[in-house]
């Protein structure tokens, strides 16, 4: 069974927008992760989004991939210090594939393997238990 949930989300541009999100209805949680873990790690990604966005040495495109996560998690070829919270967030989403999938599909409901700021904001609101 699928359901549509309309949520107001505070977007990166500062505008409140109504967002319709399709979620699969389940009888329990999809994984063992809790609100605090999801909120903490999504917030760390948002706070360091530019670092995540360019972690593989690419020009900023507003998207984070698992390759970017791996670079942050290992502090690979990144020319600036990686904050411990960013490294922990990268390791968390690499280790918790269910949360990564929820995160990368949060904005448009489609799996593309990429995370935008909008995906992070919506994920925090839904899976991080942020009151709207």
CSV table of N, CA, C and O in Angstrom, one decimal:
chain,number,residue,atom,x,y,z
A,1,UNK,N,0.8,-1.2,0.0
A,1,UNK,CA,0.0,0.0,0.0
A,1,UNK,C,0.9,1.2,0.0
A,1,UNK,O,1.9,1.3,0.7
A,2,UNK,N,0.6,2.2,-0.8
A,2,UNK,CA,1.4,3.4,-0.9
A,2,UNK,C,0.5,4.6,-0.5
A,2,UNK,O,-0.7,4.6,-0.7
A,3,UNK,N,1.1,5.6,0.1
A,3,UNK,CA,0.3,6.7,0.5
A,3,UNK,C,1.1,8.0,0.2
A,3,UNK,O,2.3,8.0,0.1
A,4,UNK,N,0.4,9.1,0.0
A,4,UNK,CA,1.0,10.4,-0.2
A,4,UNK,C,0.9,11.2,1.0
A,4,UNK,O,-0.2,11.2,1.6
A,5,UNK,N,2.0,11.8,1.4
A,5,UNK,CA,2.0,12.7,2.6
A,5,UNK,C,2.5,14.0,2.2
A,5,UNK,O,3.5,14.2,1.6
A,6,UNK,N,1.7,15.1,2.5
A,6,UNK,CA,2.1,16.4,2.1
A,6,UNK,C,2.8,17.0,3.4
A,6,UNK,O,2.2,16.9,4.5
A,7,UNK,N,4.0,17.6,3.2
A,7,UNK,CA,4.7,18.2,4.3
A,7,UNK,C,5.2,19.6,3.9
A,7,UNK,O,5.5,19.8,2.8
A,8,UNK,N,5.3,20.5,4.9
A,8,UNK,CA,5.9,21.8,4.6
A,8,UNK,C,7.3,21.6,5.0
A,8,UNK,O,7.6,21.1,6.1
A,9,UNK,N,8.2,22.0,4.2
A,9,UNK,CA,9.6,21.8,4.4
A,9,UNK,C,10.3,23.2,4.2
A,9,UNK,O,10.0,23.9,3.3
A,10,UNK,N,11.2,23.5,5.1
A,10,UNK,CA,12.0,24.8,5.0
A,10,UNK,C,13.1,24.5,4.1
A,10,UNK,O,14.0,23.7,4.4
A,11,UNK,N,13.1,25.0,2.9
A,11,UNK,CA,14.0,24.7,1.8
A,11,UNK,C,15.3,25.6,2.0
A,11,UNK,O,15.3,26.6,2.7
A,12,UNK,N,16.3,25.2,1.3
A,12,UNK,CA,17.6,25.8,1.4
A,12,UNK,C,17.5,27.3,1.0
A,12,UNK,O,18.2,28.1,1.6
A,13,UNK,N,16.7,27.7,0.1
A,13,UNK,CA,16.5,29.0,-0.3
A,13,UNK,C,15.7,29.9,0.7
A,13,UNK,O,15.5,31.1,0.5
A,14,UNK,N,15.2,29.3,1.8
A,14,UNK,CA,14.5,30.0,2.8
A,14,UNK,C,13.0,30.1,2.6
A,14,UNK,O,12.3,30.7,3.3
A,15,UNK,N,12.5,29.4,1.6
A,15,UNK,CA,11.1,29.5,1.3
A,15,UNK,C,10.4,28.2,1.8
A,15,UNK,O,10.9,27.1,1.6
A,16,UNK,N,9.2,28.3,2.4
A,16,UNK,CA,8.5,27.2,2.8
A,16,UNK,C,7.7,26.6,1.6
A,16,UNK,O,7.2,27.4,0.8
A,17,UNK,N,7.8,25.3,1.3
A,17,UNK,CA,7.1,24.8,0.2
A,17,UNK,C,6.4,23.5,0.6
A,17,UNK,O,6.8,22.8,1.4
A,18,UNK,N,5.3,23.3,0.0
A,18,UNK,CA,4.5,22.1,0.2
A,18,UNK,C,5.1,21.0,-0.7
A,18,UNK,O,5.3,21.2,-1.9
A,19,UNK,N,5.5,19.9,-0.1
A,19,UNK,CA,6.1,18.8,-0.8
A,19,UNK,C,5.3,17.6,-0.6
A,19,UNK,O,5.0,17.2,0.5
A,20,UNK,N,5.0,16.9,-1.7
A,20,UNK,CA,4.3,15.7,-1.6
A,20,UNK,C,5.3,14.6,-1.7
A,20,UNK,O,6.1,14.5,-2.6
A,21,UNK,N,5.3,13.7,-0.8
A,21,UNK,CA,6.3,12.6,-0.7
A,21,UNK,C,5.5,11.3,-0.7
A,21,UNK,O,4.6,11.1,0.1
A,22,UNK,N,6.0,10.4,-1.6
A,22,UNK,CA,5.4,9.1,-1.6
A,22,UNK,C,6.2,8.2,-0.7
A,22,UNK,O,7.4,8.1,-0.9
A,23,UNK,N,5.6,7.6,0.2
A,23,UNK,CA,6.3,6.7,1.1
A,23,UNK,C,5.5,5.3,1.1
A,23,UNK,O,4.3,5.3,1.0
A,24,UNK,N,6.3,4.3,1.2
A,24,UNK,CA,5.7,3.0,1.3
A,24,UNK,C,5.2,2.8,2.7
A,24,UNK,O,5.9,3.1,3.7
A,25,UNK,N,4.0,2.4,2.9
A,25,UNK,CA,3.5,2.1,4.2
A,25,UNK,C,4.0,0.8,4.7
A,25,UNK,O,3.9,-0.2,4.0
A,26,UNK,N,4.5,0.8,5.9
A,26,UNK,CA,5.0,-0.4,6.5
A,26,UNK,C,4.5,-0.6,7.9
A,26,UNK,O,4.0,0.3,8.5
A,27,UNK,N,4.6,-1.8,8.4
A,27,UNK,CA,4.1,-2.1,9.7
A,27,UNK,C,5.1,-1.7,10.8
A,27,UNK,O,4.8,-1.6,11.9
A,28,UNK,N,6.4,-1.6,10.4
A,28,UNK,CA,7.4,-1.2,11.3
A,28,UNK,C,8.4,-0.3,10.7
A,28,UNK,O,8.2,0.2,9.6
A,29,UNK,N,9.5,-0.1,11.3
A,29,UNK,CA,10.5,0.8,10.8
A,29,UNK,C,11.3,0.0,9.7
A,29,UNK,O,11.5,-1.2,9.8
A,30,UNK,N,11.9,0.7,8.8
A,30,UNK,CA,12.6,0.0,7.7
A,30,UNK,C,14.0,-0.4,8.2
A,30,UNK,O,14.6,-1.3,7.6
A,31,UNK,N,14.5,0.2,9.2
A,31,UNK,CA,15.8,-0.2,9.7
A,31,UNK,C,15.9,0.1,11.2
A,31,UNK,O,15.0,0.6,11.8
A,32,UNK,N,17.1,-0.2,11.8
A,32,UNK,CA,17.3,0.0,13.2
A,32,UNK,C,17.6,1.5,13.5
A,32,UNK,O,17.7,1.8,14.7
A,33,UNK,N,17.8,2.3,12.6
A,33,UNK,CA,18.2,3.7,12.8
A,33,UNK,C,17.1,4.5,13.5
A,33,UNK,O,15.9,4.2,13.2
A,34,UNK,N,17.5,5.4,14.4
A,34,UNK,CA,16.5,6.2,15.0
A,34,UNK,C,16.6,7.6,14.6
A,34,UNK,O,17.4,8.0,13.8
A,35,UNK,N,15.6,8.4,15.1
A,35,UNK,CA,15.5,9.8,14.7
A,35,UNK,C,16.7,10.6,15.0
A,35,UNK,O,17.2,11.3,14.2
A,36,UNK,N,17.3,10.4,16.2
A,36,UNK,CA,18.5,11.1,16.6
A,36,UNK,C,19.7,10.9,15.6
A,36,UNK,O,20.4,11.8,15.2
A,37,UNK,N,19.9,9.6,15.3
A,37,UNK,CA,21.0,9.3,14.4
A,37,UNK,C,20.8,9.9,13.0
A,37,UNK,O,21.7,10.5,12.4
A,38,UNK,N,19.6,9.8,12.5
A,38,UNK,CA,19.2,10.3,11.2
A,38,UNK,C,19.4,11.8,11.2
A,38,UNK,O,20.0,12.4,10.2
A,39,UNK,N,18.8,12.5,12.2
A,39,UNK,CA,18.9,13.9,12.3
A,39,UNK,C,20.4,14.4,12.4
A,39,UNK,O,20.8,15.3,11.7
A,40,UNK,N,21.1,13.8,13.3
A,40,UNK,CA,22.5,14.2,13.5
A,40,UNK,C,23.3,14.1,12.2
A,40,UNK,O,24.1,15.0,11.8
A,41,UNK,N,23.2,13.0,11.5
A,41,UNK,CA,24.0,12.7,10.3
A,41,UNK,C,23.6,13.5,9.1
A,41,UNK,O,24.4,14.0,8.4
A,42,UNK,N,22.3,13.7,9.0
A,42,UNK,CA,21.8,14.6,7.9
A,42,UNK,C,22.1,16.0,8.1
A,42,UNK,O,22.5,16.7,7.2
A,43,UNK,N,22.1,16.5,9.4
A,43,UNK,CA,22.5,17.8,9.7
A,43,UNK,C,24.0,18.0,9.4
A,43,UNK,O,24.4,19.1,8.9
A,44,UNK,N,24.8,17.0,9.8
A,44,UNK,CA,26.3,17.1,9.5
A,44,UNK,C,26.5,17.2,8.0
A,44,UNK,O,27.4,18.0,7.6
A,45,UNK,N,25.7,16.5,7.2
A,45,UNK,CA,25.9,16.6,5.7
A,45,UNK,C,25.5,18.0,5.3
A,45,UNK,O,26.1,18.6,4.4
A,46,UNK,N,24.3,18.5,5.8
A,46,UNK,CA,23.9,19.9,5.4
A,46,UNK,C,24.9,20.9,5.8
A,46,UNK,O,25.2,21.8,5.0
A,47,UNK,N,25.5,20.8,7.0
A,47,UNK,CA,26.4,21.8,7.5
A,47,UNK,C,27.7,21.8,6.7
A,47,UNK,O,28.5,22.8,6.7
A,48,UNK,N,28.0,20.7,6.0
A,48,UNK,CA,29.3,20.5,5.3
A,48,UNK,C,29.0,20.2,3.8
A,48,UNK,O,29.7,19.5,3.1
A,49,UNK,N,27.8,20.6,3.3
A,49,UNK,CA,27.3,20.2,2.0
A,49,UNK,C,28.4,20.5,0.9
A,49,UNK,O,28.6,19.7,0.0
A,50,UNK,N,29.0,21.7,0.9
A,50,UNK,CA,29.9,22.0,-0.1
A,50,UNK,C,31.1,21.1,-0.2
A,50,UNK,O,31.6,20.7,-1.2
A,51,UNK,N,31.5,20.7,1.0
A,51,UNK,CA,32.6,19.7,1.1
A,51,UNK,C,32.2,18.3,0.5
A,51,UNK,O,32.9,17.7,-0.3
A,52,UNK,N,31.0,17.9,0.8
A,52,UNK,CA,30.5,16.6,0.3
A,52,UNK,C,30.3,16.7,-1.2
A,52,UNK,O,30.7,15.8,-2.0
A,53,UNK,N,29.8,17.9,-1.7
A,53,UNK,CA,29.5,18.1,-3.1
A,53,UNK,C,30.7,18.0,-4.0
A,53,UNK,O,30.7,17.5,-5.1
A,54,UNK,N,31.9,18.4,-3.5
A,54,UNK,CA,33.1,18.5,-4.3
A,54,UNK,C,34.2,17.4,-3.8
A,54,UNK,O,35.3,17.5,-4.2
A,55,UNK,N,33.8,16.5,-3.0
A,55,UNK,CA,34.7,15.5,-2.4
A,55,UNK,C,35.5,14.8,-3.4
A,55,UNK,O,36.7,14.4,-3.2
A,56,UNK,N,35.0,14.4,-4.5
A,56,UNK,CA,35.7,13.6,-5.5
A,56,UNK,C,36.5,14.5,-6.5
A,56,UNK,O,37.0,14.0,-7.5
A,57,UNK,N,36.6,15.8,-6.2
A,57,UNK,CA,37.4,16.7,-7.0
A,57,UNK,C,36.6,17.3,-8.2
A,57,UNK,O,37.2,18.0,-9.0
A,58,UNK,N,35.3,17.1,-8.2
A,58,UNK,CA,34.5,17.6,-9.3
A,58,UNK,C,34.0,19.1,-8.9
A,58,UNK,O,34.1,19.5,-7.8
A,59,UNK,N,33.6,19.8,-9.9
A,59,UNK,CA,33.0,21.1,-9.7
A,59,UNK,C,31.7,20.9,-9.0
A,59,UNK,O,31.0,19.9,-9.1
A,60,UNK,N,31.3,21.9,-8.2
A,60,UNK,CA,30.0,21.9,-7.5
A,60,UNK,C,28.9,21.7,-8.4
A,60,UNK,O,28.8,22.4,-9.4
A,61,UNK,N,28.0,20.7,-8.1
A,61,UNK,CA,26.8,20.4,-8.9
A,61,UNK,C,25.6,20.3,-8.1
A,61,UNK,O,24.5,20.1,-8.6
A,62,UNK,N,25.8,20.5,-6.8
A,62,UNK,CA,24.6,20.4,-5.9
A,62,UNK,C,24.2,19.0,-5.6
A,62,UNK,O,23.1,18.8,-5.0
A,63,UNK,N,25.0,18.0,-5.9
A,63,UNK,CA,24.7,16.6,-5.7
A,63,UNK,C,25.8,15.8,-5.0
A,63,UNK,O,27.0,16.1,-5.2
A,64,UNK,N,25.4,14.9,-4.1
A,64,UNK,CA,26.4,14.1,-3.4
A,64,UNK,C,26.1,12.6,-3.8
A,64,UNK,O,25.0,12.2,-3.8
A,65,UNK,N,27.2,11.9,-4.1
A,65,UNK,CA,27.0,10.5,-4.5
A,65,UNK,C,27.8,9.6,-3.4
A,65,UNK,O,28.4,10.1,-2.5
A,66,UNK,N,27.6,8.3,-3.6
A,66,UNK,CA,28.4,7.4,-2.7
A,66,UNK,C,29.9,7.6,-2.9
A,66,UNK,O,30.6,7.3,-1.9
A,67,UNK,N,30.3,7.9,-4.1
A,67,UNK,CA,31.8,8.2,-4.3
A,67,UNK,C,32.2,9.3,-3.4
A,67,UNK,O,33.3,9.3,-2.8
A,68,UNK,N,31.4,10.4,-3.3
A,68,UNK,CA,31.7,11.5,-2.5
A,68,UNK,C,31.7,11.1,-1.0
A,68,UNK,O,32.6,11.5,-0.3
A,69,UNK,N,30.8,10.2,-0.6
A,69,UNK,CA,30.8,9.7,0.8
A,69,UNK,C,32.0,9.0,1.1
A,69,UNK,O,32.6,9.2,2.2
A,70,UNK,N,32.5,8.1,0.2
A,70,UNK,CA,33.7,7.3,0.4
A,70,UNK,C,34.9,8.3,0.6
A,70,UNK,O,35.8,8.0,1.4
A,71,UNK,N,35.0,9.3,-0.2
A,71,UNK,CA,36.1,10.3,-0.1
A,71,UNK,C,36.1,10.9,1.3
A,71,UNK,O,37.1,11.1,1.9
A,72,UNK,N,34.9,11.4,1.7
A,72,UNK,CA,34.8,12.0,3.0
A,72,UNK,C,35.1,11.0,4.1
A,72,UNK,O,35.8,11.4,5.1
A,73,UNK,N,34.6,9.8,4.0
A,73,UNK,CA,34.8,8.8,5.1
A,73,UNK,C,36.2,8.5,5.3
A,73,UNK,O,36.7,8.2,6.4
A,74,UNK,N,37.0,8.5,4.2
A,74,UNK,CA,38.4,8.1,4.3
A,74,UNK,C,39.4,9.4,4.3
A,74,UNK,O,40.6,9.2,4.4
A,75,UNK,N,38.8,10.5,4.1
A,75,UNK,CA,39.5,11.8,3.9
A,75,UNK,C,40.6,11.6,2.8
A,75,UNK,O,41.7,12.1,2.8
A,76,UNK,N,40.1,10.9,1.7
A,76,UNK,CA,41.0,10.6,0.6
A,76,UNK,C,41.8,11.7,0.1
A,76,UNK,O,42.8,12.1,0.7
A,77,UNK,N,41.5,12.3,-1.1
A,77,UNK,CA,42.3,13.3,-1.7
A,77,UNK,C,41.8,14.7,-1.4
A,77,UNK,O,42.0,15.6,-2.2
A,78,UNK,N,41.1,14.9,-0.3
A,78,UNK,CA,40.5,16.2,0.0
A,78,UNK,C,41.5,17.1,0.5
A,78,UNK,O,42.2,16.8,1.5
A,79,UNK,N,41.7,18.3,-0.1
A,79,UNK,CA,42.8,19.2,0.3
A,79,UNK,C,42.5,20.0,1.6
A,79,UNK,O,43.4,20.8,2.0
A,80,UNK,N,41.4,19.9,2.2
A,80,UNK,CA,41.1,20.6,3.4
A,80,UNK,C,40.7,19.6,4.5
A,80,UNK,O,40.4,18.5,4.3
A,81,UNK,N,40.9,20.0,5.8
A,81,UNK,CA,40.6,19.1,6.9
A,81,UNK,C,39.1,18.7,6.9
A,81,UNK,O,38.2,19.6,6.6
A,82,UNK,N,38.8,17.5,7.1
A,82,UNK,CA,37.4,17.0,7.1
A,82,UNK,C,36.9,16.9,8.6
A,82,UNK,O,37.5,16.2,9.4
A,83,UNK,N,35.9,17.7,8.9
A,83,UNK,CA,35.4,17.7,10.3
A,83,UNK,C,34.9,16.3,10.7
A,83,UNK,O,34.4,15.5,9.8
A,84,UNK,N,35.1,15.9,11.9
A,84,UNK,CA,34.8,14.6,12.4
A,84,UNK,C,33.3,14.3,12.2
A,84,UNK,O,32.9,13.1,11.9
A,85,UNK,N,32.4,15.3,12.3
A,85,UNK,CA,31.0,15.1,12.2
A,85,UNK,C,30.7,14.7,10.7
A,85,UNK,O,29.8,13.9,10.4
A,86,UNK,N,31.4,15.3,9.8
A,86,UNK,CA,31.2,15.0,8.3
A,86,UNK,C,31.7,13.6,8.1
A,86,UNK,O,31.0,12.8,7.4
A,87,UNK,N,32.8,13.2,8.6
A,87,UNK,CA,33.4,11.9,8.4
A,87,UNK,C,32.4,10.8,9.0
A,87,UNK,O,32.1,9.8,8.4
A,88,UNK,N,31.9,11.1,10.2
A,88,UNK,CA,30.9,10.2,10.8
A,88,UNK,C,29.7,10.1,10.0
A,88,UNK,O,29.1,8.9,9.9
A,89,UNK,N,29.2,11.2,9.4
A,89,UNK,CA,28.0,11.1,8.6
A,89,UNK,C,28.2,10.3,7.4
A,89,UNK,O,27.3,9.5,7.0
A,90,UNK,N,29.3,10.5,6.7
A,90,UNK,CA,29.6,9.7,5.5
A,90,UNK,C,29.7,8.2,5.9
A,90,UNK,O,29.2,7.4,5.2
A,91,UNK,N,30.4,7.9,7.0
A,91,UNK,CA,30.5,6.5,7.4
A,91,UNK,C,29.1,5.9,7.7
A,91,UNK,O,28.8,4.7,7.4
A,92,UNK,N,28.3,6.7,8.4
A,92,UNK,CA,26.9,6.3,8.7
A,92,UNK,C,26.1,5.9,7.5
A,92,UNK,O,25.5,4.8,7.4
A,93,UNK,N,26.1,6.8,6.5
A,93,UNK,CA,25.2,6.5,5.3
A,93,UNK,C,25.8,5.4,4.4
A,93,UNK,O,25.1,4.7,3.8
A,94,UNK,N,27.1,5.3,4.5
A,94,UNK,CA,27.7,4.1,3.7
A,94,UNK,C,27.4,2.8,4.4
A,94,UNK,O,27.2,1.8,3.7
A,95,UNK,N,27.3,2.8,5.7
A,95,UNK,CA,27.1,1.6,6.5
A,95,UNK,C,25.6,1.2,6.6
A,95,UNK,O,25.2,0.1,6.8
A,96,UNK,N,24.7,2.2,6.4
A,96,UNK,CA,23.3,2.1,6.6
A,96,UNK,C,22.6,2.4,5.2
A,96,UNK,O,22.1,3.4,5.0
A,97,UNK,N,22.6,1.3,4.4
A,97,UNK,CA,22.1,1.5,3.0
A,97,UNK,C,20.6,1.8,3.0
A,97,UNK,O,20.1,2.5,2.0
A,98,UNK,N,19.8,1.4,4.0
A,98,UNK,CA,18.4,1.7,4.0
A,98,UNK,C,18.2,3.2,4.2
A,98,UNK,O,17.4,3.9,3.5
A,99,UNK,N,19.0,3.8,5.1
A,99,UNK,CA,18.9,5.3,5.3
A,99,UNK,C,19.4,6.0,4.1
A,99,UNK,O,18.8,7.0,3.7
A,100,UNK,N,20.4,5.5,3.4
A,100,UNK,CA,20.9,6.2,2.2
A,100,UNK,C,19.8,6.2,1.1
A,100,UNK,O,19.6,7.2,0.5
A,101,UNK,N,19.2,5.1,1.0
A,101,UNK,CA,18.1,5.0,0.0
A,101,UNK,C,17.0,5.9,0.3
A,101,UNK,O,16.4,6.6,-0.6
A,102,UNK,N,16.6,6.0,1.6
A,102,UNK,CA,15.5,6.9,2.0
A,102,UNK,C,16.0,8.4,1.8
A,102,UNK,O,15.2,9.2,1.3
A,103,UNK,N,17.2,8.6,2.0
A,103,UNK,CA,17.8,10.0,1.8
A,103,UNK,C,17.8,10.4,0.3
A,103,UNK,O,17.3,11.4,0.0
A,104,UNK,N,18.3,9.5,-0.5
A,104,UNK,CA,18.5,9.8,-1.9
A,104,UNK,C,17.1,9.8,-2.7
A,104,UNK,O,17.1,10.4,-3.8
A,105,UNK,N,16.1,9.3,-2.1
A,105,UNK,CA,14.8,9.3,-2.8
A,105,UNK,C,13.8,10.3,-2.1
A,105,UNK,O,12.7,10.4,-2.5
A,106,UNK,N,14.3,11.0,-1.1
A,106,UNK,CA,13.4,11.9,-0.3
A,106,UNK,C,12.7,13.0,-1.1
A,106,UNK,O,11.6,13.3,-0.9
A,107,UNK,N,13.5,13.6,-2.0
A,107,UNK,CA,12.9,14.8,-2.7
A,107,UNK,C,12.0,14.5,-3.8
A,107,UNK,O,10.9,15.1,-3.9
A,108,UNK,N,12.3,13.5,-4.6
A,108,UNK,CA,11.4,13.2,-5.7
A,108,UNK,C,10.9,11.8,-5.8
A,108,UNK,O,10.2,11.4,-6.7
A,109,UNK,N,11.2,11.0,-4.8
A,109,UNK,CA,10.7,9.6,-4.8
A,109,UNK,C,11.4,8.6,-5.7
A,109,UNK,O,11.0,7.5,-5.8
A,110,UNK,N,12.3,9.1,-6.5
A,110,UNK,CA,13.0,8.3,-7.5
A,110,UNK,C,14.4,8.0,-7.1
A,110,UNK,O,15.1,8.9,-6.6
A,111,UNK,N,14.9,6.8,-7.3
A,111,UNK,CA,16.3,6.4,-6.9
A,111,UNK,C,17.2,6.8,-8.0
A,111,UNK,O,17.1,6.3,-9.2
A,112,UNK,N,18.1,7.8,-7.7
A,112,UNK,CA,19.1,8.2,-8.7
A,112,UNK,C,20.5,8.1,-8.2
A,112,UNK,O,21.5,8.4,-8.8
A,113,UNK,N,20.6,7.7,-6.9
A,113,UNK,CA,21.9,7.6,-6.3
A,113,UNK,C,22.6,8.9,-5.9
A,113,UNK,O,23.7,8.9,-5.4
A,114,UNK,N,21.8,10.0,-6.0
A,114,UNK,CA,22.4,11.3,-5.7
A,114,UNK,C,21.5,12.0,-4.7
A,114,UNK,O,20.3,11.9,-4.7
A,115,UNK,N,22.2,12.8,-3.8
A,115,UNK,CA,21.5,13.5,-2.8
A,115,UNK,C,21.7,15.0,-3.0
A,115,UNK,O,22.8,15.5,-3.2
A,116,UNK,N,20.6,15.8,-2.9
A,116,UNK,CA,20.6,17.2,-3.0
A,116,UNK,C,20.4,17.8,-1.6
A,116,UNK,O,20.0,17.1,-0.7
A,117,UNK,N,20.5,19.1,-1.5
A,117,UNK,CA,20.2,19.8,-0.2
A,117,UNK,C,18.7,19.6,0.1
A,117,UNK,O,18.3,19.3,1.2
A,118,UNK,N,17.8,19.6,-0.9
A,118,UNK,CA,16.4,19.4,-0.7
A,118,UNK,C,16.1,18.0,-0.2
A,118,UNK,O,15.3,17.8,0.7
A,119,UNK,N,16.8,17.0,-0.7
A,119,UNK,CA,16.7,15.6,-0.2
A,119,UNK,C,17.0,15.6,1.3
A,119,UNK,O,16.3,15.0,2.1
A,120,UNK,N,18.1,16.3,1.7
A,120,UNK,CA,18.5,16.3,3.1
A,120,UNK,C,17.5,17.0,4.0
A,120,UNK,O,17.2,16.5,5.1
A,121,UNK,N,17.0,18.1,3.5
A,121,UNK,CA,15.9,18.8,4.3
A,121,UNK,C,14.7,17.9,4.5
A,121,UNK,O,14.2,17.8,5.6
A,122,UNK,N,14.2,17.3,3.4
A,122,UNK,CA,13.0,16.5,3.5
A,122,UNK,C,13.3,15.2,4.4
A,122,UNK,O,12.5,14.8,5.2
A,123,UNK,N,14.5,14.6,4.2
A,123,UNK,CA,14.8,13.4,5.0
A,123,UNK,C,14.9,13.8,6.5
A,123,UNK,O,14.3,13.0,7.3
A,124,UNK,N,15.5,14.9,6.8
A,124,UNK,CA,15.5,15.3,8.2
A,124,UNK,C,14.1,15.5,8.8
A,124,UNK,O,13.8,15.1,9.9
A,125,UNK,N,13.2,16.1,8.0
A,125,UNK,CA,11.9,16.3,8.5
A,125,UNK,C,11.1,15.0,8.7
A,125,UNK,O,10.3,14.9,9.7
A,126,UNK,N,11.3,14.0,7.8
A,126,UNK,CA,10.6,12.8,7.9
A,126,UNK,C,11.2,11.8,8.8
A,126,UNK,O,10.6,11.3,9.8
A,127,UNK,N,12.5,11.5,8.6
A,127,UNK,CA,13.2,10.4,9.3
A,127,UNK,C,14.0,10.9,10.5
A,127,UNK,O,14.5,10.1,11.3
A,128,UNK,N,14.2,12.2,10.6
A,128,UNK,CA,14.9,12.8,11.7
A,128,UNK,C,14.0,13.4,12.8
A,128,UNK,O,14.4,14.0,13.7
A,129,UNK,N,12.7,13.2,12.5
A,129,UNK,CA,11.6,13.7,13.5
A,129,UNK,C,11.7,15.1,13.8
A,129,UNK,O,11.6,15.5,15.0
A,130,UNK,N,12.0,16.0,12.8
A,130,UNK,CA,12.0,17.4,13.0
A,130,UNK,C,10.6,17.9,12.9
A,130,UNK,O,9.9,17.7,11.9
A,131,UNK,N,10.1,18.6,13.9
A,131,UNK,CA,8.7,19.1,13.8
A,131,UNK,C,8.6,20.2,12.8
A,131,UNK,O,9.5,21.0,12.7
A,132,UNK,N,7.5,20.2,12.0
A,132,UNK,CA,7.3,21.2,11.0
A,132,UNK,C,6.3,22.2,11.4
A,132,UNK,O,5.5,22.0,12.1
